[in-house]
């Protein structure tokens, strides 16, 4: 049994789905759209450099003309965008069109089961799971639009207000981008680290000079060994970080994260590279993390990330969804956070990216560290892809 694509029955209670007013749907269209835009300032991480930004948007339509939108993770390498769009076109269109489903969750589970062997045979479990996640987001958007409710409210949320933070601060003069983000309304910030202790320390000092005592986090993108992580966490203590994200490889045993957690007062964060409900249960039960960060477009969609987010909060941990893609997936992340509540923050990439800003609606309007995602049905206003025509990519 492939843990990535087939889940054991009974893990992570999904009773939430019984409370949602579903209407059976039959899809007549499933489309993928690829966009890529150049950027003036590359996005630098410990694992690579992004010289352009890509996006794969998904559109579904049922036989009654109801439409929904989703997004598939394709952050890096950027050529993965065409690959995932082709997977949707060649694998998922034949599986979805014309088939009756009673809910997005049923569609998610069926697609997962129907592509499990393909995932093993092709070693494409990750890309297939990402395609399913993007389709799932689109199906939930369509479901909420049919119910004439914003998705956050359909899923049981009580408020459209959520906290946010400015992410993706590069190691090259991050204080400049932090100052701009501060001016734009952000009140929390996350720096990319893993570029040598002198550079990391200098950047953290510069950021503290700009943001004062406001929340500051650091993301190492899996760049250190356990010993190095212990050393760097000790060096970072003076900056009073809210969390240190992925200091070691995401596939290391939880005992190593637990060891690090006992050697620093900085809370540890991870989750963007966890790919099953079972694996999230292990992460939560390890007591190594204070912040857990599923990525709704990378694995799980709404159907799986919602029960995980609820368990994170019930476990008295902090749910802060990971996201560094384009605008539709960011909307989905915002609605999911609003649906479950808690004291988490939405990650908003501070770097220029038209694929995010032109598609994310009210999320760009940050006021004193918060956004209001509003009451428009589904994920919000219908995306206008014509605004992105100059970035469209044929595949």
PDB file of N, CA and C in Angstrom, residues 76-109:
ATOM      1  N   UNK A  76       8.807  25.033  -7.962  1.00  0.00           N
ATOM      2  CA  UNK A  76      10.206  24.889  -8.369  1.00  0.00           C
ATOM      3  C   UNK A  76      10.491  23.421  -8.632  1.00  0.00           C
ATOM      4  N   UNK A  77      11.195  23.075  -9.709  1.00  0.00           N
ATOM      5  CA  UNK A  77      11.606  23.968 -10.797  1.00  0.00           C
ATOM      6  C   UNK A  77      10.408  24.414 -11.622  1.00  0.00           C
ATOM      7  N   UNK A  78      10.517  25.584 -12.209  1.00  0.00           N
ATOM      8  CA  UNK A  78       9.360  26.188 -12.868  1.00  0.00           C
ATOM      9  C   UNK A  78       8.864  25.382 -14.072  1.00  0.00           C
ATOM     10  N   UNK A  79       9.728  24.557 -14.687  1.00  0.00           N
ATOM     11  CA  UNK A  79       9.289  23.751 -15.831  1.00  0.00           C
ATOM     12  C   UNK A  79       8.281  22.696 -15.415  1.00  0.00           C
ATOM     13  N   UNK A  80       8.111  22.487 -14.115  1.00  0.00           N
ATOM     14  CA  UNK A  80       7.115  21.536 -13.647  1.00  0.00           C
ATOM     15  C   UNK A  80       5.694  21.948 -13.959  1.00  0.00           C
ATOM     16  N   UNK A  81       5.481  23.207 -14.315  1.00  0.00           N
ATOM     17  CA  UNK A  81       4.123  23.678 -14.597  1.00  0.00           C
ATOM     18  C   UNK A  81       3.523  22.943 -15.801  1.00  0.00           C
ATOM     19  N   UNK A  82       4.249  22.915 -16.904  1.00  0.00           N
ATOM     20  CA  UNK A  82       3.748  22.227 -18.094  1.00  0.00           C
ATOM     21  C   UNK A  82       3.511  20.745 -17.816  1.00  0.00           C
ATOM     22  N   UNK A  83       4.416  20.157 -17.054  1.00  0.00           N
ATOM     23  CA  UNK A  83       4.309  18.737 -16.723  1.00  0.00           C
ATOM     24  C   UNK A  83       2.992  18.447 -16.000  1.00  0.00           C
ATOM     25  N   UNK A  84       2.664  19.240 -15.007  1.00  0.00           N
ATOM     26  CA  UNK A  84       1.441  18.994 -14.248  1.00  0.00           C
ATOM     27  C   UNK A  84       0.188  19.286 -15.079  1.00  0.00           C
ATOM     28  N   UNK A  85       0.250  20.308 -15.912  1.00  0.00           N
ATOM     29  CA  UNK A  85      -0.886  20.593 -16.785  1.00  0.00           C
ATOM     30  C   UNK A  85      -1.140  19.439 -17.745  1.00  0.00           C
ATOM     31  N   UNK A  86      -0.076  18.837 -18.250  1.00  0.00           N
ATOM     32  CA  UNK A  86      -0.222  17.691 -19.150  1.00  0.00           C
ATOM     33  C   UNK A  86      -0.764  16.475 -18.417  1.00  0.00           C
ATOM     34  N   UNK A  87      -0.386  16.314 -17.155  1.00  0.00           N
ATOM     35  CA  UNK A  87      -0.950  15.220 -16.364  1.00  0.00           C
ATOM     36  C   UNK A  87      -2.456  15.403 -16.203  1.00  0.00           C
ATOM     37  N   UNK A  88      -2.888  16.616 -15.930  1.00  0.00           N
ATOM     38  CA  UNK A  88      -4.331  16.864 -15.812  1.00  0.00           C
ATOM     39  C   UNK A  88      -5.037  16.528 -17.113  1.00  0.00           C
ATOM     40  N   UNK A  89      -4.454  16.974 -18.204  1.00  0.00           N
ATOM     41  CA  UNK A  89      -5.063  16.767 -19.514  1.00  0.00           C
ATOM     42  C   UNK A  89      -5.108  15.281 -19.896  1.00  0.00           C
ATOM     43  N   UNK A  90      -4.025  14.562 -19.649  1.00  0.00           N
ATOM     44  CA  UNK A  90      -3.926  13.187 -20.136  1.00  0.00           C
ATOM     45  C   UNK A  90      -4.453  12.145 -19.149  1.00  0.00           C
ATOM     46  N   UNK A  91      -4.318  12.408 -17.849  1.00  0.00           N
ATOM     47  CA  UNK A  91      -4.702  11.413 -16.840  1.00  0.00           C
ATOM     48  C   UNK A  91      -6.058  11.721 -16.220  1.00  0.00           C
ATOM     49  N   UNK A  92      -6.277  12.959 -15.818  1.00  0.00           N
ATOM     50  CA  UNK A  92      -7.434  13.249 -14.979  1.00  0.00           C
ATOM     51  C   UNK A  92      -8.695  13.613 -15.755  1.00  0.00           C
ATOM     52  N   UNK A  93      -8.563  14.200 -16.930  1.00  0.00           N
ATOM     53  CA  UNK A  93      -9.761  14.482 -17.724  1.00  0.00           C
ATOM     54  C   UNK A  93     -10.557  13.209 -17.992  1.00  0.00           C
ATOM     55  N   UNK A  94      -9.921  12.113 -18.464  1.00  0.00           N
ATOM     56  CA  UNK A  94     -10.694  10.881 -18.699  1.00  0.00           C
ATOM     57  C   UNK A  94     -11.306  10.288 -17.432  1.00  0.00           C
ATOM     58  N   UNK A  95     -10.661  10.496 -16.289  1.00  0.00           N
ATOM     59  CA  UNK A  95     -11.167   9.924 -15.045  1.00  0.00           C
ATOM     60  C   UNK A  95     -12.343  10.695 -14.463  1.00  0.00           C
ATOM     61  N   UNK A  96     -12.427  11.993 -14.750  1.00  0.00           N
ATOM     62  CA  UNK A  96     -13.414  12.847 -14.092  1.00  0.00           C
ATOM     63  C   UNK A  96     -14.665  13.127 -14.913  1.00  0.00           C
ATOM     64  N   UNK A  97     -14.493  13.403 -16.195  1.00  0.00           N
ATOM     65  CA  UNK A  97     -15.616  13.903 -16.984  1.00  0.00           C
ATOM     66  C   UNK A  97     -16.714  12.850 -17.117  1.00  0.00           C
ATOM     67  N   UNK A  98     -17.962  13.307 -16.915  1.00  0.00           N
ATOM     68  CA  UNK A  98     -19.113  12.430 -17.100  1.00  0.00           C
ATOM     69  C   UNK A  98     -19.425  11.528 -15.931  1.00  0.00           C
ATOM     70  N   UNK A  99     -18.612  11.569 -14.883  1.00  0.00           N
ATOM     71  CA  UNK A  99     -18.824  10.695 -13.734  1.00  0.00           C
ATOM     72  C   UNK A  99     -19.574  11.452 -12.633  1.00  0.00           C
ATOM     73  N   UNK A 100     -20.605  10.841 -12.039  1.00  0.00           N
ATOM     74  CA  UNK A 100     -21.321  11.523 -10.957  1.00  0.00           C
ATOM     75  C   UNK A 100     -20.558  11.436  -9.639  1.00  0.00           C
ATOM     76  N   UNK A 101     -20.509  12.550  -8.913  1.00  0.00           N
ATOM     77  CA  UNK A 101     -19.892  12.594  -7.585  1.00  0.00           C
ATOM     78  C   UNK A 101     -20.837  13.325  -6.640  1.00  0.00           C
ATOM     79  N   UNK A 102     -20.895  12.865  -5.401  1.00  0.00           N
ATOM     80  CA  UNK A 102     -21.775  13.516  -4.436  1.00  0.00           C
ATOM     81  C   UNK A 102     -21.065  14.632  -3.692  1.00  0.00           C
ATOM     82  N   UNK A 103     -19.722  14.672  -3.749  1.00  0.00           N
ATOM     83  CA  UNK A 103     -18.978  15.709  -3.021  1.00  0.00           C
ATOM     84  C   UNK A 103     -17.558  15.784  -3.554  1.00  0.00           C
ATOM     85  N   UNK A 104     -16.863  16.902  -3.305  1.00  0.00           N
ATOM     86  CA  UNK A 104     -15.435  16.968  -3.655  1.00  0.00           C
ATOM     87  C   UNK A 104     -14.617  15.901  -2.932  1.00  0.00           C
ATOM     88  N   UNK A 105     -14.970  15.588  -1.694  1.00  0.00           N
ATOM     89  CA  UNK A 105     -14.239  14.564  -0.948  1.00  0.00           C
ATOM     90  C   UNK A 105     -14.339  13.211  -1.631  1.00  0.00           C
ATOM     91  N   UNK A 106     -15.531  12.870  -2.136  1.00  0.00           N
ATOM     92  CA  UNK A 106     -15.666  11.602  -2.863  1.00  0.00           C
ATOM     93  C   UNK A 106     -14.788  11.611  -4.112  1.00  0.00           C
ATOM     94  N   UNK A 107     -14.772  12.721  -4.830  1.00  0.00           N
ATOM     95  CA  UNK A 107     -13.932  12.812  -6.026  1.00  0.00           C
ATOM     96  C   UNK A 107     -12.454  12.682  -5.657  1.00  0.00           C
ATOM     97  N   UNK A 108     -12.050  13.360  -4.576  1.00  0.00           N
ATOM     98  CA  UNK A 108     -10.657  13.272  -4.127  1.00  0.00           C
ATOM     99  C   UNK A 108     -10.277  11.823  -3.855  1.00  0.00           C
ATOM    100  N   UNK A 109     -11.106  11.121  -3.098  1.00  0.00           N
ATOM    101  CA  UNK A 109     -10.777   9.745  -2.726  1.00  0.00           C
ATOM    102  C   UNK A 109     -10.741   8.830  -3.947  1.00  0.00           C
TER     103      UNK A 109
END
